[in-house]
Amino acid sequence: MIGPYVLPDDVFDALAAGAGGRPAVLLLLRARRSRNLLLLRRALDGPCGRAVEPAADLLAGVERVAPRAARSVIDGPAFGTWAARTLRDCPAHPRGECAGRDLAALAVLAAVRAARPARVTVPVREGRLRLPGLGTVTGLGETPEALVVVEAPAGAEGVPGASVGSCRVRVLTAAGERVLPRDPSRPGHGWQPVAVLDARHRGLTLRLPLETAAPELPALETASAGPAAWQDLLRQAWELLVDNHPRRAEELSAGLNGIVPLPAPARGVASATSRHAFGTVLTSWPADPERLALTLLHEFQHSKLSALTDLVTLYEPGGRPRLYAPWRPDPRPPGGLLQGIYAHLGDLAFWQERSGSRHGPAQADAAWRLAQTRAHVERGLTEAASHVRLTALGTRFLERLARTVRDGDRGGTGAGDGSGGERLARAVARVQAGDEAVWRLRWAAVDDAGTERLAALWRAGRPAGPLPAEDVRAATGAVAGPGPEFGRWAARQRGAERARPAREAADAVLAAPDRAQGWAELAAAAAEEDRPGADVLRARTELVRDLCVRLTARQPATPPGTAPPGPPDPLALAAWLADPAAGPDPSGGGPAADEEEAVQGAPQARGAHPARGPGRVGRGEPPEVGPAPGPPSGDGLVVPAESGSAEAPMEPARSPGPDPAADEGPAAPAPSGAGEGPTAGAERGGGGAPGQKTGVSMSQNARSPLAKTSATG
C-alpha cells in the first residue's frame, strides 16, 4: 500500500539550498518509486492494460521473493520513461503494438536479478531485442516478437547474489533460438551487453549501467568510446567528486542509477536529463574527468528538482510563458527557468572549488566560469521573481536558493576578490548585457502599432508614456546560439579593460542598424557607463531598434537652405523610453515639429492595459505581460571543448532525449533525436507543503514540471 509522504521543513530547505544530503535523496527516491507504481497501476487500468498485465504479474512475483530486485527495476533508468510514454502516447495501440508491451523487457531484467524462472513475450524492433540493464540481441530479422525464457537452478530464486551467472536466458523466435552468455556482461555472437561502470573511493561507491538497451532512451553504440574508456573516466571523476565535494558525492552515490551515451555535438559536451528517469544522466563523451564530474553534478540537480515537484507546487500557471535565461539561446517556460537555476547551483559549487584550488591559467579560467555561473543564477532569479507566478513555497524555495548564492559570493573567490575580481565582474556583466540584447532582437516581436505611436510622439516632442506590451515568440525545432560574431566579441571581453565607448557604439549602430552585434556592444557600453535608458537598451532592444529605423526612414521635411536633421540617436531614444514623463532630448535628434495630429491619428499602442499597468521598463522594473500559451522546453549543460579557452557563452547543443515535450534539454545545433533532450514544462507539480503529508496522486505526477533547466545572473 502506498501512503502519503511527509516532506519535513528542514529537508525542503536543504534541497532549496542546492544540496539536501543523502537522506533527502533517499526520500525523493522513495517518492518517485511510489509515483512509478501509480503509473503502472494506471497503465493496467487503461487501454493498454491487457498488453501490460503479463509483465506486471511477473514483476509482482519477483517482488514477493526478491523485493530489492523488483525495486531496482522500478527505480531504474527505463521504467519511468516507459510508463510516461505508455500513458501519454500510444498510437500503435489499435494495431496491437502499444508501448505497454515493452514492460516485458524490464520484467526479464527483474527475473534474472531474482533468479526467478519466467517466460515472457518481448517486442522485437528493427531486428533487435532490447533488454534494458542486460543488453541487446541483434540480427533477429523481421520477426515482431520473441519469447524470452529465463531458467534458474532450483533453490536460487530470491537468494541474494545467486543470480550472478546462474540463469540461462533463451530467446526463441520463428527463425530459431539464441542463448545468451551465462555472464550477460560478456559480449557474444549477436549479443551486445550493457556494461556496468564501477567506481570506488574513500568508502563511497558509484555503480552505473552504461545503458544502451532501453528502447525509450536515445542510447548509442559505444564503439567510439567503449566501456573501458568510460570506466576509466568515471573512476577519475569520482575521485575528484569524493575528494572535493563529499556531501554531493554521497547524494550521487544514493541517487544516480545510469548513464545513457548521446551523440557528440560539433563542440563541447551535450547532456540532458529526463524528468521521468530519476537519477539517469544522458551525456555525450565528456573527454576528461573534470567535465564528467561537472555533468553529473549539473544533471542530478535536475533529477532532484523533478522529484521534489512531484510533492510540492512551486509555481502556478499564468505569467509570462516564455522567459529569458542567459545560459540558453531560446526562450524558456517557467518550469524550464526554475530547472536551470537549480541545476546551475551544482556548477556554482564545482567552479567555486576549482577557482580556489587551481593556479595560473587554469585558475583564471575557473574564476571566469564561476563569475559567469553566478551571474547566470542571479539573472535567472530576477527573471523568476518578476515573471513567474510563484506559490508561497516557491518564493521560499528561491529565497533560500538566493541565500546560497550570496553566501558563496562572500567566500572571496571569483569575481569579488580585489581589483582583478572587479575587472572580471565588469567583463561578465558586459557579456550578459550583450547576450540579452541579441536574444531580444531574435525572439521579441515588435508591436507595429505601438512603435508607430511612439515615433509620432517622438516627432511631436511629447513624452513616450507607457511602452507597448512585450511579446516573445516561441521557438520551434533546433535552435542555434547567437553566432560566431557574438562569440568572438564575448571572448574578447575577458581581456578588455572596459567596453567600447557608448557614443562610439551608438554611431556604429546608426551606420548598421540591422547588425545584432552592434546592439550588443551598445547595450553593454550603456550599462557599464550607467547611461540613462541602459535598462531599455538591454531589456527592450527590439523596440529601440525598430523605433530608430522608423524615425530614420521617415525624416520630416525641412525648409529650403536648412540642413536636414541627423538620424535619431539610440542613446537618446532609450533615455526617452525609460522615463514616460520626459520629452525627447533635442540634442539626440529630437522632434522636428509639433505633430499633434500624427499622434492622435497613430494606432493605439498595446501596453496601457488597465490590469497590467503601463508596461514601463525602468531600472530594476521589468515590464509585465499577460499570460499566453507556450510549449514546454528546457535546459542542458554544455561544457566548452577547451576548458582553458577564452571563450564566453558557448553555443548549447541540443541533446536528444526520450520525450520532446517532457524534460529540459539543451537547445541548439542538434544531432537528430528526441528533444527532451529533456525539456522543462510549464505545468505545476503535485501540491503540498513541507511538514505536511503530501499524497502523490496520478494527476499531480502527470502534470509535474519537467526536469531540466539552467540559469543566469
mmCIF file of N, CA and C in Angstrom, residues 563-626:
data_model
loop_
_atom_site.group_PDB
_atom_site.id
_atom_site.type_symbol
_atom_site.label_atom_id
_atom_site.label_comp_id
_atom_site.label_asym_id
_atom_site.label_seq_id
_atom_site.Cartn_x
_atom_site.Cartn_y
_atom_site.Cartn_z
ATOM 1 N N ALA A 563 19.788 72.524 -43.122
ATOM 2 C CA ALA A 563 20.370 71.175 -43.117
ATOM 3 C C ALA A 563 19.365 70.192 -42.517
ATOM 4 N N PRO A 564 19.182 69.026 -43.133
ATOM 5 C CA PRO A 564 18.239 68.045 -42.577
ATOM 6 C C PRO A 564 18.741 67.514 -41.244
ATOM 7 N N PRO A 565 17.836 67.173 -40.365
ATOM 8 C CA PRO A 565 18.264 66.636 -39.064
ATOM 9 C C PRO A 565 18.942 65.282 -39.228
ATOM 10 N N GLY A 566 19.842 64.987 -38.316
ATOM 11 C CA GLY A 566 20.514 63.695 -38.344
ATOM 12 C C GLY A 566 19.585 62.591 -37.880
ATOM 13 N N PRO A 567 20.009 61.367 -38.051
ATOM 14 C CA PRO A 567 19.179 60.247 -37.606
ATOM 15 C C PRO A 567 19.022 60.263 -36.087
ATOM 16 N N PRO A 568 17.920 59.735 -35.591
ATOM 17 C CA PRO A 568 17.697 59.756 -34.134
ATOM 18 C C PRO A 568 18.777 58.956 -33.408
ATOM 19 N N ASP A 569 19.247 59.478 -32.315
ATOM 20 C CA ASP A 569 20.311 58.844 -31.532
ATOM 21 C C ASP A 569 19.711 57.728 -30.675
ATOM 22 N N PRO A 570 20.187 56.474 -30.792
ATOM 23 C CA PRO A 570 19.605 55.393 -29.980
ATOM 24 C C PRO A 570 19.775 55.598 -28.487
ATOM 25 N N LEU A 571 20.844 56.290 -28.063
ATOM 26 C CA LEU A 571 21.011 56.565 -26.636
ATOM 27 C C LEU A 571 19.926 57.515 -26.142
ATOM 28 N N ALA A 572 19.627 58.536 -26.969
ATOM 29 C CA ALA A 572 18.575 59.475 -26.582
ATOM 30 C C ALA A 572 17.206 58.798 -26.619
ATOM 31 N N LEU A 573 16.986 57.961 -27.615
ATOM 32 C CA LEU A 573 15.721 57.238 -27.684
ATOM 33 C C LEU A 573 15.517 56.364 -26.449
ATOM 34 N N ALA A 574 16.566 55.650 -26.041
ATOM 35 C CA ALA A 574 16.447 54.763 -24.879
ATOM 36 C C ALA A 574 16.163 55.558 -23.616
ATOM 37 N N ALA A 575 16.836 56.706 -23.447
ATOM 38 C CA ALA A 575 16.596 57.537 -22.268
ATOM 39 C C ALA A 575 15.162 58.061 -22.264
ATOM 40 N N TRP A 576 14.655 58.423 -23.437
ATOM 41 C CA TRP A 576 13.273 58.915 -23.558
ATOM 42 C C TRP A 576 12.282 57.803 -23.216
ATOM 43 N N LEU A 577 12.513 56.604 -23.703
ATOM 44 C CA LEU A 577 11.609 55.493 -23.418
ATOM 45 C C LEU A 577 11.634 55.100 -21.946
ATOM 46 N N ALA A 578 12.788 55.286 -21.297
ATOM 47 C CA ALA A 578 12.921 54.865 -19.900
ATOM 48 C C ALA A 578 12.149 55.754 -18.947
ATOM 49 N N ASP A 579 11.858 56.994 -19.357
ATOM 50 C CA ASP A 579 11.135 57.924 -18.485
ATOM 51 C C ASP A 579 9.858 58.350 -19.186
ATOM 52 N N PRO A 580 8.727 57.748 -18.859
ATOM 53 C CA PRO A 580 7.486 58.030 -19.595
ATOM 54 C C PRO A 580 6.969 59.447 -19.424
ATOM 55 N N ALA A 581 7.547 60.217 -18.485
ATOM 56 C CA ALA A 581 7.059 61.583 -18.267
ATOM 57 C C ALA A 581 7.930 62.621 -18.945
ATOM 58 N N ALA A 582 9.078 62.237 -19.497
ATOM 59 C CA ALA A 582 10.020 63.201 -20.054
ATOM 60 C C ALA A 582 9.864 63.287 -21.561
ATOM 61 N N GLY A 583 10.072 64.488 -22.098
ATOM 62 C CA GLY A 583 10.052 64.657 -23.541
ATOM 63 C C GLY A 583 11.386 64.268 -24.146
ATOM 64 N N PRO A 584 11.463 64.230 -25.480
ATOM 65 C CA PRO A 584 12.711 63.879 -26.144
ATOM 66 C C PRO A 584 13.806 64.889 -25.861
ATOM 67 N N ASP A 585 15.045 64.443 -25.937
ATOM 68 C CA ASP A 585 16.205 65.304 -25.760
ATOM 69 C C ASP A 585 16.594 65.850 -27.127
ATOM 70 N N PRO A 586 16.433 67.151 -27.349
ATOM 71 C CA PRO A 586 16.728 67.695 -28.678
ATOM 72 C C PRO A 586 18.145 67.399 -29.136
ATOM 73 N N SER A 587 19.075 67.269 -28.214
ATOM 74 C CA SER A 587 20.461 67.018 -28.626
ATOM 75 C C SER A 587 20.629 65.648 -29.245
ATOM 76 N N GLY A 588 19.637 64.805 -29.085
ATOM 77 C CA GLY A 588 19.756 63.465 -29.641
ATOM 78 C C GLY A 588 18.920 63.277 -30.881
ATOM 79 N N GLY A 589 18.672 64.334 -31.648
ATOM 80 C CA GLY A 589 17.860 64.159 -32.852
ATOM 81 C C GLY A 589 16.395 64.164 -32.521
ATOM 82 N N GLY A 590 15.952 65.152 -31.691
ATOM 83 C CA GLY A 590 14.597 65.195 -31.184
ATOM 84 C C GLY A 590 13.577 65.569 -32.233
ATOM 85 N N PRO A 591 12.436 66.116 -31.797
ATOM 86 C CA PRO A 591 11.323 66.333 -32.712
ATOM 87 C C PRO A 591 11.598 67.448 -33.704
ATOM 88 N N ALA A 592 11.027 67.320 -34.855
ATOM 89 C CA ALA A 592 11.170 68.361 -35.859
ATOM 90 C C ALA A 592 10.045 69.372 -35.749
ATOM 91 N N ALA A 593 8.879 68.975 -35.282
ATOM 92 C CA ALA A 593 7.735 69.875 -35.181
ATOM 93 C C ALA A 593 6.691 69.244 -34.291
ATOM 94 N N ASP A 594 5.703 70.040 -33.930
ATOM 95 C CA ASP A 594 4.603 69.513 -33.119
ATOM 96 C C ASP A 594 3.629 68.789 -34.037
ATOM 97 N N GLU A 595 3.618 67.497 -33.966
ATOM 98 C CA GLU A 595 2.767 66.718 -34.861
ATOM 99 C C GLU A 595 1.617 66.122 -34.072
ATOM 100 N N GLU A 596 0.821 67.005 -33.470
ATOM 101 C CA GLU A 596 -0.276 66.535 -32.635
ATOM 102 C C GLU A 596 -1.237 65.659 -33.420
ATOM 103 N N GLU A 597 -1.531 66.059 -34.670
ATOM 104 C CA GLU A 597 -2.470 65.273 -35.459
ATOM 105 C C GLU A 597 -1.913 63.881 -35.735
ATOM 106 N N ALA A 598 -0.595 63.807 -35.977
ATOM 107 C CA ALA A 598 0.001 62.499 -36.243
ATOM 108 C C ALA A 598 -0.100 61.610 -35.023
ATOM 109 N N VAL A 599 0.067 62.241 -33.844
ATOM 110 C CA VAL A 599 -0.033 61.459 -32.613
ATOM 111 C C VAL A 599 -1.454 60.937 -32.433
ATOM 112 N N GLN A 600 -2.425 61.831 -32.654
ATOM 113 C CA GLN A 600 -3.805 61.421 -32.453
ATOM 114 C C GLN A 600 -4.227 60.349 -33.460
ATOM 115 N N GLY A 601 -3.659 60.444 -34.672
ATOM 116 C CA GLY A 601 -4.069 59.507 -35.706
ATOM 117 C C GLY A 601 -3.333 58.190 -35.673
ATOM 118 N N ALA A 602 -2.254 58.082 -34.869
ATOM 119 C CA ALA A 602 -1.482 56.839 -34.838
ATOM 120 C C ALA A 602 -2.288 55.742 -34.174
ATOM 121 N N PRO A 603 -2.122 54.503 -34.616
ATOM 122 C CA PRO A 603 -2.847 53.390 -33.978
ATOM 123 C C PRO A 603 -2.522 53.308 -32.500
ATOM 124 N N GLN A 604 -3.488 52.877 -31.713
ATOM 125 C CA GLN A 604 -3.299 52.776 -30.270
ATOM 126 C C GLN A 604 -2.243 51.728 -29.935
ATOM 127 N N ALA A 605 -1.290 52.106 -29.111
ATOM 128 C CA ALA A 605 -0.240 51.158 -28.733
ATOM 129 C C ALA A 605 -0.760 50.176 -27.709
ATOM 130 N N ARG A 606 -0.311 48.928 -27.828
ATOM 131 C CA ARG A 606 -0.610 47.960 -26.783
ATOM 132 C C ARG A 606 0.314 48.246 -25.614
ATOM 133 N N GLY A 607 -0.159 48.098 -24.402
ATOM 134 C CA GLY A 607 0.740 48.269 -23.272
ATOM 135 C C GLY A 607 0.115 49.025 -22.128
ATOM 136 N N ALA A 608 -0.959 49.785 -22.370
ATOM 137 C CA ALA A 608 -1.593 50.503 -21.282
ATOM 138 C C ALA A 608 -2.769 49.702 -20.744
ATOM 139 N N HIS A 609 -2.539 48.452 -20.574
ATOM 140 C CA HIS A 609 -3.597 47.544 -20.118
ATOM 141 C C HIS A 609 -3.971 47.887 -18.687
ATOM 142 N N PRO A 610 -5.267 48.070 -18.396
ATOM 143 C CA PRO A 610 -5.651 48.509 -17.044
ATOM 144 C C PRO A 610 -5.255 47.512 -15.969
ATOM 145 N N ALA A 611 -5.176 46.231 -16.301
ATOM 146 C CA ALA A 611 -4.829 45.238 -15.283
ATOM 147 C C ALA A 611 -3.338 45.055 -15.146
ATOM 148 N N ARG A 612 -2.600 45.392 -16.222
ATOM 149 C CA ARG A 612 -1.158 45.156 -16.188
ATOM 150 C C ARG A 612 -0.368 46.415 -15.880
ATOM 151 N N GLY A 613 -0.999 47.563 -16.007
ATOM 152 C CA GLY A 613 -0.271 48.788 -15.822
ATOM 153 C C GLY A 613 0.400 49.209 -17.121
ATOM 154 N N PRO A 614 1.251 50.202 -17.052
ATOM 155 C CA PRO A 614 1.779 50.802 -18.268
ATOM 156 C C PRO A 614 2.816 49.956 -18.980
ATOM 157 N N GLY A 615 3.357 48.949 -18.384
ATOM 158 C CA GLY A 615 4.381 48.162 -19.063
ATOM 159 C C GLY A 615 5.698 48.889 -19.146
ATOM 160 N N ARG A 616 5.959 49.765 -18.229
ATOM 161 C CA ARG A 616 7.176 50.560 -18.269
ATOM 162 C C ARG A 616 8.405 49.706 -18.003
ATOM 163 N N VAL A 617 9.465 50.031 -18.706
ATOM 164 C CA VAL A 617 10.748 49.398 -18.434
ATOM 165 C C VAL A 617 11.629 50.427 -17.779
ATOM 166 N N GLY A 618 11.963 50.218 -16.550
ATOM 167 C CA GLY A 618 12.862 51.129 -15.855
ATOM 168 C C GLY A 618 13.913 50.337 -15.132
ATOM 169 N N ARG A 619 14.804 50.984 -14.449
ATOM 170 C CA ARG A 619 15.882 50.290 -13.763
ATOM 171 C C ARG A 619 15.308 49.359 -12.707
ATOM 172 N N GLY A 620 15.560 48.075 -12.871
ATOM 173 C CA GLY A 620 15.083 47.093 -11.911
ATOM 174 C C GLY A 620 13.580 46.889 -11.954
ATOM 175 N N GLU A 621 12.915 47.356 -13.028
ATOM 176 C CA GLU A 621 11.460 47.260 -13.091
ATOM 177 C C GLU A 621 11.056 46.695 -14.450
ATOM 178 N N PRO A 622 11.212 45.387 -14.650
ATOM 179 C CA PRO A 622 10.903 44.803 -15.959
ATOM 180 C C PRO A 622 9.429 44.957 -16.293
ATOM 181 N N PRO A 623 9.127 45.078 -17.577
ATOM 182 C CA PRO A 623 7.726 45.192 -17.976
ATOM 183 C C PRO A 623 6.996 43.887 -17.754
ATOM 184 N N GLU A 624 5.687 44.000 -17.649
ATOM 185 C CA GLU A 624 4.878 42.812 -17.436
ATOM 186 C C GLU A 624 4.065 42.521 -18.680
ATOM 187 N N VAL A 625 3.634 41.294 -18.781
ATOM 188 C CA VAL A 625 2.820 40.903 -19.913
ATOM 189 C C VAL A 625 1.849 39.843 -19.442
ATOM 190 N N GLY A 626 0.723 39.764 -20.069
ATOM 191 C CA GLY A 626 -0.264 38.781 -19.673
ATOM 192 C C GLY A 626 0.122 37.386 -20.094
#
